PDB file of C-alpha atoms and ligand atoms in Angstrom:
ATOM      1  CA  MET A 241     304.861  37.314 231.104  1.00  0.00           C
ATOM      2  CA  VAL A 242     307.902  38.295 233.030  1.00  0.00           C
ATOM      3  CA  ARG A 243     307.550  38.414 236.682  1.00  0.00           C
ATOM      4  CA  ILE A 244     309.870  39.865 239.320  1.00  0.00           C
ATOM      5  CA  HIS A 245     310.082  38.559 242.732  1.00  0.00           C
ATOM      6  CA  PRO A 246     312.252  40.220 245.108  1.00  0.00           C
ATOM      7  CA  SER A 247     313.716  38.009 247.731  1.00  0.00           C
ATOM      8  CA  ILE A 248     313.740  39.615 251.465  1.00  0.00           C
ATOM      9  CA  LEU A 249     316.854  37.765 252.270  1.00  0.00           C
ATOM     10  CA  SER A 250     318.561  40.958 251.651  1.00  0.00           C
ATOM     11  CA  ALA A 251     315.978  43.035 253.308  1.00  0.00           C
ATOM     12  CA  ASP A 252     316.367  44.692 256.805  1.00  0.00           C
ATOM     13  CA  PHE A 253     314.809  42.186 258.986  1.00  0.00           C
ATOM     14  CA  VAL A 254     314.156  44.764 261.864  1.00  0.00           C
ATOM     15  CA  ASN A 255     312.326  46.763 259.225  1.00  0.00           C
ATOM     16  CA  LEU A 256     310.830  44.245 257.419  1.00  0.00           C
ATOM     17  CA  GLU A 257     307.317  45.734 257.035  1.00  0.00           C
ATOM     18  CA  ARG A 258     308.914  48.919 255.601  1.00  0.00           C
ATOM     19  CA  ASP A 259     311.060  46.883 253.322  1.00  0.00           C
ATOM     20  CA  LEU A 260     307.720  44.948 251.972  1.00  0.00           C
ATOM     21  CA  GLU A 261     306.047  48.191 251.235  1.00  0.00           C
ATOM     22  CA  ARG A 262     309.347  49.269 249.168  1.00  0.00           C
ATOM     23  CA  ILE A 263     308.760  46.482 246.943  1.00  0.00           C
ATOM     24  CA  ALA A 264     304.860  47.012 246.434  1.00  0.00           C
ATOM     25  CA  SER A 265     305.426  47.243 242.618  1.00  0.00           C
ATOM     26  CA  ALA A 266     306.656  43.613 242.366  1.00  0.00           C
ATOM     27  CA  ASP A 267     304.971  40.758 241.051  1.00  0.00           C
ATOM     28  CA  GLY A 268     305.405  38.466 244.296  1.00  0.00           C
ATOM     29  CA  VAL A 269     307.616  38.210 247.187  1.00  0.00           C
ATOM     30  CA  HIS A 270     310.141  35.468 247.473  1.00  0.00           C
ATOM     31  CA  LEU A 271     310.842  33.952 251.005  1.00  0.00           C
ATOM     32  CA  ASP A 272     313.859  31.940 251.682  1.00  0.00           C
ATOM     33  CA  VAL A 273     313.287  29.666 254.468  1.00  0.00           C
ATOM     34  CA  MET A 274     316.756  27.850 255.493  1.00  0.00           C
ATOM     35  CA  ASP A 275     317.458  25.325 258.101  1.00  0.00           C
ATOM     36  CA  ALA A 276     320.986  25.263 258.494  1.00  0.00           C
ATOM     37  CA  HIS A 277     320.942  21.640 257.571  1.00  0.00           C
ATOM     38  CA  PHE A 278     319.857  21.456 253.679  1.00  0.00           C
ATOM     39  CA  VAL A 279     322.198  24.625 253.292  1.00  0.00           C
ATOM     40  CA  PRO A 280     324.645  26.047 255.599  1.00  0.00           C
ATOM     41  CA  ASN A 281     322.526  28.924 256.710  1.00  0.00           C
ATOM     42  CA  LEU A 282     319.523  29.677 258.775  1.00  0.00           C
ATOM     43  CA  THR A 283     316.707  32.449 258.261  1.00  0.00           C
ATOM     44  CA  PHE A 284     313.271  31.980 259.377  1.00  0.00           C
ATOM     45  CA  GLY A 285     310.284  29.697 259.443  1.00  0.00           C
ATOM     46  CA  LEU A 286     306.387  29.355 259.512  1.00  0.00           C
ATOM     47  CA  PRO A 287     306.023  32.083 262.169  1.00  0.00           C
ATOM     48  CA  MET A 288     307.520  34.768 259.759  1.00  0.00           C
ATOM     49  CA  VAL A 289     305.910  33.374 256.763  1.00  0.00           C
ATOM     50  CA  GLN A 290     302.269  33.634 258.480  1.00  0.00           C
ATOM     51  CA  ARG A 291     303.055  37.163 259.804  1.00  0.00           C
ATOM     52  CA  ILE A 292     304.278  38.298 256.413  1.00  0.00           C
ATOM     53  CA  ALA A 293     301.396  36.614 254.808  1.00  0.00           C
ATOM     54  CA  GLU A 294     299.113  39.001 257.104  1.00  0.00           C
ATOM     55  CA  VAL A 295     300.916  42.247 256.381  1.00  0.00           C
ATOM     56  CA  THR A 296     301.737  42.016 252.570  1.00  0.00           C
ATOM     57  CA  SER A 297     299.160  42.014 249.307  1.00  0.00           C
ATOM     58  CA  LEU A 298     301.863  40.521 247.158  1.00  0.00           C
ATOM     59  CA  PRO A 299     301.626  36.847 246.333  1.00  0.00           C
ATOM     60  CA  ILE A 300     304.037  34.841 248.352  1.00  0.00           C
ATOM     61  CA  ASP A 301     306.531  32.452 246.976  1.00  0.00           C
ATOM     62  CA  VAL A 302     308.184  30.176 249.354  1.00  0.00           C
ATOM     63  CA  HIS A 303     311.469  28.782 248.799  1.00  0.00           C
ATOM     64  CA  LEU A 304     312.160  25.922 251.176  1.00  0.00           C
ATOM     65  CA  MET A 305     315.704  25.031 251.542  1.00  0.00           C
ATOM     66  CA  ILE A 306     315.110  22.522 254.290  1.00  0.00           C
ATOM     67  CA  ASP A 307     315.474  18.964 254.898  1.00  0.00           C
ATOM     68  CA  ASP A 308     312.617  16.473 254.797  1.00  0.00           C
ATOM     69  CA  PRO A 309     310.032  18.883 252.861  1.00  0.00           C
ATOM     70  CA  ASP A 310     307.701  15.826 252.739  1.00  0.00           C
ATOM     71  CA  THR A 311     307.066  16.352 256.205  1.00  0.00           C
ATOM     72  CA  TRP A 312     307.264  20.158 256.591  1.00  0.00           C
ATOM     73  CA  ALA A 313     306.210  21.715 253.134  1.00  0.00           C
ATOM     74  CA  LEU A 314     302.672  21.397 253.403  1.00  0.00           C
ATOM     75  CA  GLN A 315     302.054  23.745 256.338  1.00  0.00           C
ATOM     76  CA  TYR A 316     303.462  26.392 254.315  1.00  0.00           C
ATOM     77  CA  ALA A 317     300.396  26.206 251.920  1.00  0.00           C
ATOM     78  CA  ILE A 318     298.459  28.988 253.899  1.00  0.00           C
ATOM     79  CA  ASP A 319     296.284  31.882 252.660  1.00  0.00           C
ATOM     80  CA  GLY A 320     298.550  34.498 251.072  1.00  0.00           C
ATOM     81  CA  VAL A 321     300.891  31.852 249.894  1.00  0.00           C
ATOM     82  CA  ASP A 322     300.768  31.480 246.019  1.00  0.00           C
ATOM     83  CA  SER A 323     303.537  28.710 245.670  1.00  0.00           C
ATOM     84  CA  VAL A 324     305.704  26.364 247.813  1.00  0.00           C
ATOM     85  CA  THR A 325     308.864  25.299 246.374  1.00  0.00           C
ATOM     86  CA  PHE A 326     310.586  22.415 247.641  1.00  0.00           C
ATOM     87  CA  HIS A 327     314.132  20.910 246.517  1.00  0.00           C
ATOM     88  CA  ALA A 328     314.294  17.830 244.499  1.00  0.00           C
ATOM     89  CA  GLU A 329     317.393  17.010 246.356  1.00  0.00           C
ATOM     90  CA  ALA A 330     315.892  16.836 249.746  1.00  0.00           C
ATOM     91  CA  THR A 331     312.380  15.251 248.749  1.00  0.00           C
ATOM     92  CA  ARG A 332     311.462  11.396 249.075  1.00  0.00           C
ATOM     93  CA  ASP A 333     308.631  11.691 246.729  1.00  0.00           C
ATOM     94  CA  ALA A 334     308.082  14.911 244.860  1.00  0.00           C
ATOM     95  CA  VAL A 335     305.109  13.960 242.656  1.00  0.00           C
ATOM     96  CA  ALA A 336     303.168  13.056 245.737  1.00  0.00           C
ATOM     97  CA  LEU A 337     304.137  16.253 247.706  1.00  0.00           C
ATOM     98  CA  ALA A 338     303.319  18.359 244.493  1.00  0.00           C
ATOM     99  CA  ARG A 339     299.815  16.625 244.468  1.00  0.00           C
ATOM    100  CA  GLU A 340     299.261  17.187 248.247  1.00  0.00           C
ATOM    101  CA  LEU A 341     300.352  20.968 247.604  1.00  0.00           C
ATOM    102  CA  ARG A 342     298.092  21.544 244.831  1.00  0.00           C
ATOM    103  CA  ALA A 343     295.238  19.829 246.868  1.00  0.00           C
ATOM    104  CA  ARG A 344     295.598  22.386 249.729  1.00  0.00           C
ATOM    105  CA  GLY A 345     295.353  25.248 247.105  1.00  0.00           C
ATOM    106  CA  ALA A 346     299.035  25.957 246.748  1.00  0.00           C
ATOM    107  CA  ARG A 347     300.983  26.053 243.278  1.00  0.00           C
ATOM    108  CA  ALA A 348     303.577  23.421 243.432  1.00  0.00           C
ATOM    109  CA  ALA A 349     307.219  24.058 242.682  1.00  0.00           C
ATOM    110  CA  ILE A 350     310.281  22.027 242.466  1.00  0.00           C
ATOM    111  CA  ALA A 351     313.821  23.391 242.748  1.00  0.00           C
ATOM    112  CA  LEU A 352     317.088  21.866 241.348  1.00  0.00           C
ATOM    113  CA  LYS A 353     320.676  23.134 242.862  1.00  0.00           C
ATOM    114  CA  PRO A 354     323.025  23.605 240.175  1.00  0.00           C
ATOM    115  CA  GLY A 355     324.630  19.858 240.592  1.00  0.00           C
ATOM    116  CA  THR A 356     320.932  18.330 239.987  1.00  0.00           C
ATOM    117  CA  ALA A 357     319.995  17.337 236.350  1.00  0.00           C
ATOM    118  CA  VAL A 358     316.471  17.968 235.111  1.00  0.00           C
ATOM    119  CA  ASP A 359     315.746  14.399 233.824  1.00  0.00           C
ATOM    120  CA  ASP A 360     313.447  13.266 236.571  1.00  0.00           C
ATOM    121  CA  VAL A 361     311.621  16.552 236.717  1.00  0.00           C
ATOM    122  CA  LEU A 362     311.190  16.376 232.795  1.00  0.00           C
ATOM    123  CA  GLU A 363     309.543  13.133 233.127  1.00  0.00           C
ATOM    124  CA  HIS A 364     307.096  14.407 235.628  1.00  0.00           C
ATOM    125  CA  LEU A 365     306.710  18.220 234.263  1.00  0.00           C
ATOM    126  CA  ARG A 366     302.811  18.006 234.360  1.00  0.00           C
ATOM    127  CA  GLU A 367     303.060  17.368 238.187  1.00  0.00           C
ATOM    128  CA  PHE A 368     304.331  20.925 238.831  1.00  0.00           C
ATOM    129  CA  ASP A 369     303.224  24.428 238.508  1.00  0.00           C
ATOM    130  CA  MET A 370     306.958  26.148 238.422  1.00  0.00           C
ATOM    131  CA  VAL A 371     310.233  24.872 238.363  1.00  0.00           C
ATOM    132  CA  LEU A 372     313.075  26.642 240.000  1.00  0.00           C
ATOM    133  CA  VAL A 373     316.440  26.415 238.342  1.00  0.00           C
ATOM    134  CA  MET A 374     318.929  27.768 240.818  1.00  0.00           C
ATOM    135  CA  THR A 375     321.767  29.900 239.404  1.00  0.00           C
ATOM    136  CA  VAL A 376     323.839  29.712 242.546  1.00  0.00           C
ATOM    137  CA  GLU A 377     324.601  27.326 245.390  1.00  0.00           C
ATOM    138  CA  PRO A 378     321.492  27.976 247.466  1.00  0.00           C
ATOM    139  CA  GLY A 379     322.386  29.333 250.816  1.00  0.00           C
ATOM    140  CA  PHE A 380     323.355  32.777 250.369  1.00  0.00           C
ATOM    141  CA  GLY A 381     322.450  36.076 248.741  1.00  0.00           C
ATOM    142  CA  GLY A 382     324.864  38.049 246.660  1.00  0.00           C
ATOM    143  CA  GLN A 383     326.705  35.402 244.726  1.00  0.00           C
ATOM    144  CA  SER A 384     327.504  35.266 240.968  1.00  0.00           C
ATOM    145  CA  PHE A 385     325.286  33.825 238.161  1.00  0.00           C
ATOM    146  CA  MET A 386     325.941  30.469 236.843  1.00  0.00           C
ATOM    147  CA  SER A 387     325.172  30.819 232.851  1.00  0.00           C
ATOM    148  CA  GLU A 388     326.007  27.248 232.662  1.00  0.00           C
ATOM    149  CA  MET A 389     322.736  26.584 234.002  1.00  0.00           C
ATOM    150  CA  MET A 390     320.804  27.695 230.829  1.00  0.00           C
ATOM    151  CA  PRO A 391     320.503  24.625 228.914  1.00  0.00           C
ATOM    152  CA  LYS A 392     318.195  23.440 231.885  1.00  0.00           C
ATOM    153  CA  LEU A 393     315.946  26.050 231.220  1.00  0.00           C
ATOM    154  CA  GLN A 394     316.041  25.533 227.619  1.00  0.00           C
ATOM    155  CA  GLU A 395     315.137  21.715 227.990  1.00  0.00           C
ATOM    156  CA  LEU A 396     312.355  22.578 230.372  1.00  0.00           C
ATOM    157  CA  ARG A 397     310.813  25.147 228.291  1.00  0.00           C
ATOM    158  CA  GLY A 398     311.055  22.844 225.257  1.00  0.00           C
ATOM    159  CA  ARG A 399     309.378  20.220 226.833  1.00  0.00           C
ATOM    160  CA  ALA A 400     306.570  22.292 228.465  1.00  0.00           C
ATOM    161  CA  ASP A 401     305.845  23.751 225.094  1.00  0.00           C
ATOM    162  CA  GLU A 402     305.834  20.299 223.579  1.00  0.00           C
ATOM    163  CA  LEU A 403     303.480  19.163 226.380  1.00  0.00           C
ATOM    164  CA  GLY A 404     301.477  22.302 225.811  1.00  0.00           C
ATOM    165  CA  ILE A 405     301.404  23.125 229.621  1.00  0.00           C
ATOM    166  CA  GLU A 406     301.677  26.293 231.327  1.00  0.00           C
ATOM    167  CA  LEU A 407     304.790  26.031 233.181  1.00  0.00           C
ATOM    168  CA  ALA A 408     306.532  28.738 235.259  1.00  0.00           C
ATOM    169  CA  LEU A 409     310.348  28.850 235.205  1.00  0.00           C
ATOM    170  CA  GLN A 410     312.067  30.482 237.931  1.00  0.00           C
ATOM    171  CA  VAL A 411     315.583  31.291 238.276  1.00  0.00           C
ATOM    172  CA  ASP A 412     317.229  32.282 241.714  1.00  0.00           C
ATOM    173  CA  GLY A 413     320.815  33.362 242.065  1.00  0.00           C
ATOM    174  CA  GLY A 414     322.860  36.560 240.919  1.00  0.00           C
ATOM    175  CA  ILE A 415     320.040  37.812 238.826  1.00  0.00           C
ATOM    176  CA  THR A 416     320.703  41.479 237.900  1.00  0.00           C
ATOM    177  CA  ALA A 417     319.856  43.667 234.716  1.00  0.00           C
ATOM    178  CA  ASP A 418     322.739  42.362 232.997  1.00  0.00           C
ATOM    179  CA  THR A 419     321.810  38.551 233.875  1.00  0.00           C
ATOM    180  CA  LEU A 420     318.328  38.418 233.540  1.00  0.00           C
ATOM    181  CA  PRO A 421     318.058  38.705 229.668  1.00  0.00           C
ATOM    182  CA  ILE A 422     320.305  35.517 229.581  1.00  0.00           C
ATOM    183  CA  ALA A 423     317.752  33.650 231.626  1.00  0.00           C
ATOM    184  CA  ALA A 424     314.981  35.348 229.837  1.00  0.00           C
ATOM    185  CA  ALA A 425     316.316  34.045 226.632  1.00  0.00           C
ATOM    186  CA  ALA A 426     316.769  30.436 227.893  1.00  0.00           C
ATOM    187  CA  GLY A 427     313.183  30.384 228.994  1.00  0.00           C
ATOM    188  CA  ALA A 428     312.961  31.757 232.475  1.00  0.00           C
ATOM    189  CA  ASP A 429     309.908  33.886 233.234  1.00  0.00           C
ATOM    190  CA  VAL A 430     310.027  34.361 237.066  1.00  0.00           C
ATOM    191  CA  PHE A 431     312.940  36.311 238.152  1.00  0.00           C
ATOM    192  CA  VAL A 432     314.061  36.219 242.200  1.00  0.00           C
ATOM    193  CA  ALA A 433     316.397  39.150 242.941  1.00  0.00           C
ATOM    194  CA  GLY A 434     317.663  39.753 246.464  1.00  0.00           C
ATOM    195  CA  SER A 435     321.015  41.997 246.314  1.00  0.00           C
ATOM    196  CA  ALA A 436     320.004  43.474 242.989  1.00  0.00           C
ATOM    197  CA  VAL A 437     316.778  44.881 244.563  1.00  0.00           C
ATOM    198  CA  TYR A 438     317.414  45.486 248.265  1.00  0.00           C
ATOM    199  CA  GLY A 439     320.987  46.497 247.738  1.00  0.00           C
ATOM    200  CA  HIS A 440     320.384  49.714 246.573  1.00  0.00           C
ATOM    201  CA  ALA A 441     318.578  52.819 248.061  1.00  0.00           C
ATOM    202  CA  ASP A 442     315.698  52.541 245.708  1.00  0.00           C
ATOM    203  CA  PRO A 443     314.042  48.938 245.592  1.00  0.00           C
ATOM    204  CA  ALA A 444     311.151  50.118 243.566  1.00  0.00           C
ATOM    205  CA  GLU A 445     313.555  51.647 240.852  1.00  0.00           C
ATOM    206  CA  ARG A 446     315.517  48.584 240.775  1.00  0.00           C
ATOM    207  CA  ILE A 447     312.493  46.430 240.229  1.00  0.00           C
ATOM    208  CA  HIS A 448     311.626  49.017 237.301  1.00  0.00           C
ATOM    209  CA  ALA A 449     315.254  48.486 235.922  1.00  0.00           C
ATOM    210  CA  LEU A 450     314.901  44.760 236.163  1.00  0.00           C
ATOM    211  CA  ARG A 451     311.471  44.787 234.108  1.00  0.00           C
ATOM    212  CA  LEU A 452     313.083  47.021 231.379  1.00  0.00           C
ATOM    213  CA  ALA A 453     315.872  44.484 231.262  1.00  0.00           C
ATOM    214  CA  ALA A 454     313.264  41.905 230.535  1.00  0.00           C
ATOM    215  CA  ALA A 455     311.547  43.944 227.722  1.00  0.00           C
ATOM    216  CA  PRO A 456     312.132  41.862 224.488  1.00  0.00           C
ATOM    217  CA  GLN A 457     314.756  43.446 222.351  1.00  0.00           C
ATOM    218  CA  PRO A 458     313.873  44.708 218.602  1.00  0.00           C
ATOM    219  CA  GLY A 459     314.286  41.598 216.547  1.00  0.00           C
ATOM    220  CA  SER A 460     314.192  38.778 219.355  1.00  0.00           C
ATOM    221  CA  LEU A 461     311.350  36.325 219.673  1.00  0.00           C
ATOM    222  CA  ASP A 462     308.702  37.712 221.833  1.00  0.00           C
ATOM    223  CA  ARG A 463     308.036  35.153 224.563  1.00  0.00           C
TER     224      ARG A 463
HETATM  225  C1  DX5 B  57     320.086  31.822 247.755  1.00  0.00           C
HETATM  226  C2  DX5 B  57     318.387  32.390 247.812  1.00  0.00           C
HETATM  227  C3  DX5 B  57     318.113  33.513 247.035  1.00  0.00           C
HETATM  228  C4  DX5 B  57     318.867  34.493 247.300  1.00  0.00           C
HETATM  229  C5  DX5 B  57     319.198  35.381 245.995  1.00  0.00           C
HETATM  230  O1  DX5 B  57     319.914  30.669 248.254  1.00  0.00           O
HETATM  231  O2  DX5 B  57     317.501  31.263 247.293  1.00  0.00           O
HETATM  232  O3  DX5 B  57     316.607  33.744 246.843  1.00  0.00           O
HETATM  233  O4  DX5 B  57     318.066  35.718 248.156  1.00  0.00           O
HETATM  234  O5  DX5 B  57     320.166  36.243 246.380  1.00  0.00           O
HETATM  235  P1  DX5 B  57     320.890  37.285 245.314  1.00  0.00           P
HETATM  236  O6  DX5 B  57     319.813  37.821 244.341  1.00  0.00           O
HETATM  237  O7  DX5 B  57     321.173  38.463 245.875  1.00  0.00           O
HETATM  238  O8  DX5 B  57     321.745  35.957 244.607  1.00  0.00           O
HETATM  239 ZN1   ZN B  58     315.617  31.649 247.112  1.00  0.00          ZN
END
């Protein structure tokens, strides 16, 4: 099943409740936590995530672009947060952290920057509910989609199918109605979109357009 997760990074932070209501037709909301260390940008942290969890009924997908998630990620496993994603590059013990997140009732997800290979994650795929393959360098919205990341998705989907596990595969960065089908064909099923949703007057219409783009074309394999 295809899931569309708008990122509020491109929303109006002063009118956030209104902008959350505008994406009510989405499957989840993607919250980009940045610490100005792991990435060269600063957004928001736990108090914002807690408050958003109080006002939205959408499942929350927290994307932690922070140093030392081994210490900080667990506190994001609160009511309303469906999944917590930490970066492979920042984590000392990804398997231990994923197990702790699951024990606290959150789905555990690991993210890979464009320069990070899939090999380590492939070895421990059962430990994760979702893998996020970044299709831009993390830090900023509005960048161009990196199609050269598609082999990572194919490898991950192939291994998950071999193992017979249900693995969500998320892509984040440069997702539009044009690039979404490319990632979907490579095995992605959770699509983060910031500027493609909030950069337009009618976010609900953009979500609909992304869903249409994801619909299997005649003659293609139905996933
Ligand atoms: C970038 C963030 C993304 C960002 C995507 O580091 O992780 O979630 O909001 O923005 P777009 O969809 O505009 O590329
Ligand atoms: Zn993100």
